[in-house]
Tab-separated table of C-alpha atoms and ligand atoms in Angstrom:
chain	number	residue	atom	x	y	z
J	1	MET	CA	9.115	14.360	-6.520
J	2	LYS	CA	10.025	16.365	-9.620
J	3	ASN	CA	13.673	16.689	-10.612
J	4	SER	CA	13.231	20.408	-11.109
J	5	GLU	CA	12.682	20.837	-7.361
J	6	PHE	CA	16.274	20.386	-6.233
J	7	ILE	CA	19.760	21.483	-7.218
J	8	LEU	CA	22.366	18.731	-7.163
J	9	PRO	CA	25.303	19.441	-4.843
J	10	ASP	CA	28.564	20.093	-6.735
J	11	LYS	CA	30.349	17.108	-5.222
J	12	ILE	CA	27.738	14.721	-6.595
J	13	LYS	CA	27.390	16.565	-9.887
J	14	LYS	CA	31.124	16.126	-10.479
J	15	ILE	CA	30.979	12.366	-9.986
J	16	ILE	CA	27.959	11.693	-12.211
J	17	GLU	CA	28.514	14.346	-14.861
J	18	GLY	CA	27.855	13.004	-18.360
J	19	MET	CA	26.868	9.519	-17.222
J	20	ALA	CA	23.763	7.935	-18.753
J	21	TYR	CA	20.956	7.074	-16.354
J	22	GLN	CA	17.413	5.796	-16.049
J	23	LEU	CA	14.826	7.101	-13.634
J	24	ASP	CA	13.381	4.412	-11.385
J	25	ASP	CA	9.617	4.092	-11.128
J	26	VAL	CA	9.260	1.052	-8.827
J	27	GLY	CA	9.885	2.701	-5.475
J	28	LYS	CA	6.907	3.981	-3.565
J	29	SER	CA	8.257	6.690	-1.344
J	30	ASP	CA	8.438	10.346	-2.123
J	31	SER	CA	11.882	10.120	-3.631
J	32	CYS	CA	13.691	10.469	-6.913
J	33	VAL	CA	16.021	7.648	-7.929
J	34	TYR	CA	18.571	7.837	-10.756
J	35	ILE	CA	20.032	4.513	-11.840
J	36	PHE	CA	23.486	4.710	-13.440
J	37	ASP	CA	25.527	1.742	-14.681
J	38	GLU	CA	27.305	1.204	-11.390
J	39	MET	CA	25.742	3.746	-9.059
J	40	VAL	CA	22.379	4.872	-7.791
J	41	LEU	CA	21.462	8.363	-6.658
J	42	LYS	CA	18.515	8.548	-4.259
J	43	ILE	CA	17.160	11.999	-3.481
J	44	GLU	CA	14.663	12.495	-0.688
J	45	LYS	CA	13.180	15.342	1.287
J	46	ARG	CA	15.525	16.298	4.111
J	47	ASN	CA	14.932	14.304	7.266
J	48	VAL	CA	17.582	14.584	9.980
J	49	ARG	CA	16.817	11.057	11.169
J	50	ASN	CA	18.030	9.791	7.814
J	51	ASP	CA	21.628	10.697	8.578
J	52	GLU	CA	21.609	7.602	10.787
J	53	THR	CA	20.792	5.523	7.726
J	54	ILE	CA	24.197	6.418	6.318
J	55	GLU	CA	25.853	5.342	9.568
J	56	VAL	CA	23.945	2.053	9.489
J	57	MET	CA	24.968	1.438	5.854
J	58	LYS	CA	28.606	1.963	6.807
J	59	PHE	CA	28.198	-0.282	9.856
J	60	LEU	CA	26.749	-3.065	7.691
J	61	ASP	CA	29.355	-2.796	4.951
J	62	GLY	CA	31.294	-6.066	5.037
J	63	LYS	CA	28.742	-7.742	7.346
J	64	ILE	CA	25.960	-8.317	4.802
J	65	LEU	CA	25.552	-7.169	1.201
J	66	VAL	CA	24.267	-3.582	1.130
J	67	PRO	CA	25.099	-0.634	-1.165
J	68	LYS	CA	28.331	1.210	-0.418
J	69	VAL	CA	27.952	4.896	0.369
J	70	ILE	CA	29.871	6.817	-2.312
J	71	CYS	CA	28.813	10.347	-1.400
J	72	TYR	CA	26.181	11.773	0.917
J	73	GLU	CA	25.200	15.434	0.849
J	74	PHE	CA	22.247	17.483	1.978
J	75	ASP	CA	20.927	21.019	1.807
J	76	GLU	CA	18.086	22.731	3.608
J	77	ASN	CA	15.341	20.788	1.840
J	78	TYR	CA	16.819	17.638	0.285
J	79	GLN	CA	19.326	14.873	0.866
J	80	TYR	CA	21.338	13.151	-1.832
J	81	LEU	CA	22.718	9.663	-1.403
J	82	LEU	CA	25.029	8.356	-4.112
J	83	MET	CA	25.672	4.666	-3.532
J	84	SER	CA	26.863	1.610	-5.394
J	85	ARG	CA	24.295	-0.159	-7.548
J	86	ILE	CA	23.121	-3.602	-6.496
J	87	THR	CA	22.766	-5.872	-9.518
J	88	GLY	CA	20.576	-8.913	-10.015
J	89	LYS	CA	16.837	-9.405	-9.994
J	90	MET	CA	14.374	-8.234	-7.376
J	91	ALA	CA	13.035	-11.037	-5.203
J	92	CYS	CA	9.567	-10.298	-6.623
J	93	ASP	CA	10.770	-10.960	-10.172
J	94	GLU	CA	8.542	-13.407	-12.022
J	95	TYR	CA	11.377	-15.944	-12.100
J	96	TYR	CA	11.342	-16.210	-8.299
J	97	LEU	CA	7.565	-16.309	-8.096
J	98	GLU	CA	7.806	-19.276	-10.486
J	99	HIS	CA	10.566	-20.845	-8.345
J	100	PRO	CA	9.350	-20.336	-4.764
J	101	GLU	CA	11.627	-22.986	-3.199
J	102	GLU	CA	14.671	-21.133	-4.485
J	103	LEU	CA	13.261	-17.818	-3.258
J	104	LEU	CA	12.284	-19.082	0.216
J	105	GLN	CA	15.726	-20.576	0.774
J	106	ILE	CA	17.427	-17.281	-0.091
J	107	LEU	CA	15.011	-15.252	2.068
J	108	ALA	CA	15.462	-17.575	5.041
J	109	ASP	CA	19.261	-17.571	4.645
J	110	THR	CA	19.241	-13.774	4.440
J	111	LEU	CA	17.131	-13.390	7.588
J	112	LYS	CA	19.417	-15.790	9.450
J	113	GLU	CA	22.442	-13.863	8.216
J	114	LEU	CA	20.902	-10.636	9.579
J	115	TRP	CA	20.195	-12.333	12.919
J	116	SER	CA	23.808	-13.501	13.177
J	117	ILE	CA	25.208	-9.952	13.020
J	118	ASP	CA	26.608	-8.657	16.301
J	119	THR	CA	24.490	-5.582	17.061
J	120	LYS	CA	26.520	-4.180	19.966
J	121	THR	CA	27.943	-1.265	18.004
J	122	CYS	CA	25.028	-0.787	15.608
J	123	PRO	CA	24.397	2.969	15.387
J	124	ARG	CA	20.597	2.791	15.354
J	125	ILE	CA	18.012	1.346	17.715
J	126	ARG	CA	14.541	0.560	16.371
J	127	ASN	CA	12.939	-1.094	19.382
J	128	ILE	CA	9.215	-0.972	19.932
J	129	ASP	CA	9.327	2.261	21.946
J	130	VAL	CA	11.241	4.035	19.174
J	131	GLU	CA	8.764	2.697	16.629
J	132	LEU	CA	5.769	3.720	18.708
J	133	ALA	CA	7.174	7.223	19.181
J	134	GLU	CA	7.503	7.553	15.389
J	135	ALA	CA	4.066	6.056	14.888
J	136	LYS	CA	2.660	8.660	17.293
J	137	TYR	CA	4.300	11.409	15.246
J	138	GLN	CA	2.767	9.949	12.085
J	139	VAL	CA	-0.697	9.770	13.629
J	140	GLU	CA	-0.649	13.184	15.289
J	141	ASN	CA	0.567	14.867	12.129
J	142	ASN	CA	-1.918	13.136	9.895
J	143	LEU	CA	0.823	11.374	7.939
J	144	VAL	CA	-0.738	7.908	7.876
J	145	ASP	CA	-1.438	6.963	4.264
J	146	LEU	CA	-4.991	5.632	4.467
J	147	ASP	CA	-4.892	4.585	0.814
J	148	ASP	CA	-2.075	2.171	1.593
J	149	VAL	CA	-3.593	0.014	4.352
J	150	GLU	CA	-5.314	-3.366	4.349
J	151	GLN	CA	-9.063	-2.950	3.872
J	152	THR	CA	-9.861	-4.553	7.231
J	153	THR	CA	-7.533	-2.431	9.388
J	154	PHE	CA	-9.879	0.525	9.630
J	155	SER	CA	-13.321	-0.993	9.272
J	156	LYS	CA	-16.267	-1.969	11.450
J	157	ASP	CA	-14.415	-5.142	12.442
J	158	GLY	CA	-11.125	-3.312	12.888
J	159	PHE	CA	-10.019	-0.002	14.369
J	160	LYS	CA	-11.986	3.216	14.255
J	161	ASP	CA	-9.000	5.310	13.188
J	162	PRO	CA	-5.192	5.503	13.483
J	163	PHE	CA	-5.489	6.957	17.024
J	164	GLU	CA	-7.351	3.889	18.221
J	165	LEU	CA	-4.830	1.588	16.527
J	166	LEU	CA	-1.943	3.448	18.158
J	167	GLU	CA	-3.578	3.030	21.597
J	168	TRP	CA	-3.996	-0.681	20.968
J	169	LEU	CA	-0.344	-0.999	19.914
J	170	LYS	CA	0.796	0.819	23.068
J	171	ASN	CA	-1.289	-1.482	25.259
J	172	ASN	CA	-0.279	-4.726	23.565
J	173	LYS	CA	3.500	-4.488	23.226
J	174	PRO	CA	4.968	-7.906	22.481
J	175	THR	CA	8.107	-9.434	24.017
J	176	TYR	CA	11.331	-8.115	22.526
J	177	GLU	CA	13.753	-10.323	20.573
J	178	PRO	CA	16.452	-7.909	19.383
J	179	VAL	CA	18.371	-8.656	16.179
J	180	LEU	CA	19.736	-6.649	13.274
J	181	SER	CA	16.464	-5.821	11.545
J	182	HIS	CA	16.228	-4.487	8.001
J	183	GLY	CA	12.976	-2.693	8.785
J	184	ASP	CA	11.360	-2.955	5.351
J	185	PHE	CA	12.105	-6.545	4.462
J	186	CYS	CA	9.792	-6.845	1.477
J	187	LEU	CA	10.619	-8.522	-1.827
J	188	PRO	CA	11.372	-5.355	-3.896
J	189	ASN	CA	14.084	-4.393	-1.396
J	190	ILE	CA	15.912	-7.717	-1.784
J	191	PHE	CA	18.085	-8.388	-4.843
J	192	ILE	CA	19.228	-11.830	-5.965
J	193	LYS	CA	21.891	-12.932	-8.422
J	194	ASN	CA	23.264	-16.388	-9.281
J	195	GLY	CA	21.042	-18.055	-6.696
J	196	LYS	CA	22.292	-15.868	-3.844
J	197	LEU	CA	21.501	-12.585	-2.171
J	198	SER	CA	23.207	-9.790	-4.118
J	199	GLY	CA	22.087	-6.971	-1.814
J	200	LEU	CA	19.536	-5.392	0.487
J	201	ILE	CA	18.439	-1.856	-0.348
J	202	ASP	CA	16.175	0.779	1.233
J	203	LEU	CA	17.814	0.832	4.666
J	204	GLY	CA	15.885	3.813	6.037
J	205	ALA	CA	14.516	1.845	9.000
J	206	THR	CA	17.387	-0.592	9.538
J	207	GLY	CA	18.725	-1.014	13.052
J	208	VAL	CA	18.497	-3.131	16.170
J	209	GLY	CA	14.873	-4.190	16.313
J	210	ASP	CA	12.601	-7.111	16.920
J	211	LYS	CA	13.127	-10.259	14.891
J	212	TRP	CA	9.425	-10.480	14.011
J	213	ARG	CA	9.357	-7.065	12.400
J	214	ASP	CA	11.226	-8.419	9.347
J	215	ILE	CA	9.448	-11.775	9.425
J	216	ALA	CA	6.061	-10.022	9.401
J	217	LEU	CA	6.855	-7.795	6.429
J	218	CYS	CA	8.438	-10.705	4.557
J	219	TYR	CA	5.352	-12.826	5.246
J	220	ARG	CA	2.984	-10.137	3.970
J	221	SER	CA	5.154	-9.435	0.940
J	222	LEU	CA	5.227	-13.127	0.027
J	223	ARG	CA	1.480	-13.461	0.524
J	224	ASN	CA	0.617	-10.398	-1.567
J	225	ASN	CA	3.090	-11.144	-4.358
J	226	PHE	CA	1.889	-14.721	-4.744
J	227	ASN	CA	-1.870	-14.188	-4.296
J	228	GLY	CA	-2.109	-11.568	-7.036
J	229	THR	CA	-2.589	-8.515	-4.793
J	230	TYR	CA	0.541	-6.865	-6.225
J	231	GLY	CA	1.261	-8.393	-9.607
J	232	GLY	CA	-2.201	-9.611	-10.613
J	233	LYS	CA	-1.047	-13.155	-11.291
J	234	VAL	CA	-2.132	-15.797	-8.759
J	235	TYR	CA	0.242	-18.644	-7.830
J	236	GLU	CA	-2.226	-21.186	-6.439
J	237	LYS	CA	0.194	-23.610	-4.854
J	238	PHE	CA	2.122	-21.086	-2.806
J	239	ASN	CA	1.503	-20.716	0.912
J	240	PRO	CA	3.466	-18.018	2.809
J	241	ASP	CA	3.632	-20.313	5.851
J	242	MET	CA	6.283	-22.254	3.940
J	243	LEU	CA	8.673	-19.520	5.081
J	244	PHE	CA	8.717	-21.017	8.587
J	245	GLU	CA	9.847	-24.403	7.310
J	246	TYR	CA	12.841	-22.737	5.698
J	247	LEU	CA	13.510	-20.662	8.808
J	248	GLY	CA	13.138	-23.707	11.030
J	249	ILE	CA	10.974	-21.841	13.539
J	250	LYS	CA	7.324	-21.893	14.563
J	251	PRO	CA	5.217	-18.961	13.359
J	252	ASN	CA	4.221	-16.444	16.024
J	253	TYR	CA	1.061	-15.070	14.440
J	254	ASP	CA	0.431	-12.645	17.310
J	255	LYS	CA	3.737	-10.911	16.696
J	256	ILE	CA	3.229	-11.001	12.922
J	257	LYS	CA	-0.166	-9.370	13.377
J	258	TYR	CA	1.297	-6.772	15.747
J	259	TYR	CA	4.098	-5.717	13.377
J	260	LEU	CA	1.789	-5.615	10.368
J	261	LEU	CA	-0.628	-3.379	12.269
J	262	LEU	CA	2.247	-1.166	13.389
J	263	ASP	CA	3.384	-0.871	9.769
J	264	GLU	CA	-0.051	0.474	8.799
J	265	LEU	CA	0.878	3.712	10.576
J	266	PHE	CA	3.936	4.337	8.365
O	301	ADP	N1	21.580	0.641	-4.439
O	301	ADP	C1	20.656	0.308	-5.354
O	301	ADP	N2	20.948	-0.584	-6.319
O	301	ADP	C2	20.045	-0.919	-7.267
O	301	ADP	N3	18.806	-0.387	-7.335
O	301	ADP	C3	18.451	0.504	-6.400
O	301	ADP	C4	19.347	0.891	-5.356
O	301	ADP	N4	18.714	1.803	-4.574
O	301	ADP	C5	17.494	1.974	-5.115
O	301	ADP	N5	17.329	1.202	-6.218
O	301	ADP	C6	16.140	1.146	-7.097
O	301	ADP	O1	15.287	2.229	-6.788
O	301	ADP	C7	14.041	1.775	-6.249
O	301	ADP	C8	13.614	2.651	-5.092
O	301	ADP	O2	14.597	2.673	-4.093
O	301	ADP	P1	14.295	2.325	-2.589
O	301	ADP	O3	15.513	2.680	-1.813
O	301	ADP	O4	13.780	0.935	-2.489
O	301	ADP	O5	13.169	3.401	-2.239
O	301	ADP	P2	11.627	3.320	-1.902
O	301	ADP	O6	11.561	3.796	-0.490
O	301	ADP	O7	11.038	4.235	-2.886
O	301	ADP	O8	11.163	1.885	-2.041
O	301	ADP	C9	14.281	0.334	-5.876
O	301	ADP	O9	13.119	-0.425	-5.958
O	301	ADP	C10	15.335	-0.099	-6.888
O	301	ADP	O10	14.740	-0.449	-8.101
O	302	MG	MG1	12.072	0.068	-1.706
């Protein structure tokens, strides 16, 4: 997204006027992110469903470390979220790839902290039916990014196309274990400082959802960060299954597979 496309709302302009910033280039989505000393401004195309994200961020404030909403505005085409800046290193920083025990402990503690949050008054539900409805929208409107899927997903050993995958997902719904789910629990969305979580960012799909949704994305993120898929460097000794030792649970590979396949449609 180019910064000439939108006009900053006055309220936000007033707050950030004259402050130095850097433009972020790590994020993948179609957004524009300005990083100030203590704040971050994330601008995205207008999507009414995103207003819930703000409610979820407010709901989580004080329950787990997430950015504070400073100002949220939108116009016909764009939305502008000014929030506090999370400091520390991303969980995919080379330091943590070199110190996997430290990383796995923090990831496991963070997942357990999410699972301990009382979800009764959480303003967003992301159960499998909600996810499948959004997946259907993605498929029917040709929004699935076929350049951003695992090679095997759509292949002669996999699915013919996103329609066939969607049918399979509808017919193979797993059991539901509701928890507070981040929704995109991958290493670049997790910040660490002084050996502890310093914040979770990118809360666009956060809500009450299945426990294995976050585990699956965490598992894939660990695998791809350590095996060289993302950073190029291979860490031979690392095995993503170590996550389950830190979580103290048995892996459910069927549910991991299901949630990774579902994620291919987003
Ligand atoms: N509150 C924040 N604090 C610190 N950095 C942030 C914050 N929000 C976004 N960023 C930075 O901007 C990048 C993109 O933001 P993110 O919300 O993760 O969007 P995307 O959907 O593009 O991944 C992040 O990887 C991070 O570097
Ligand atoms: Mg992100």
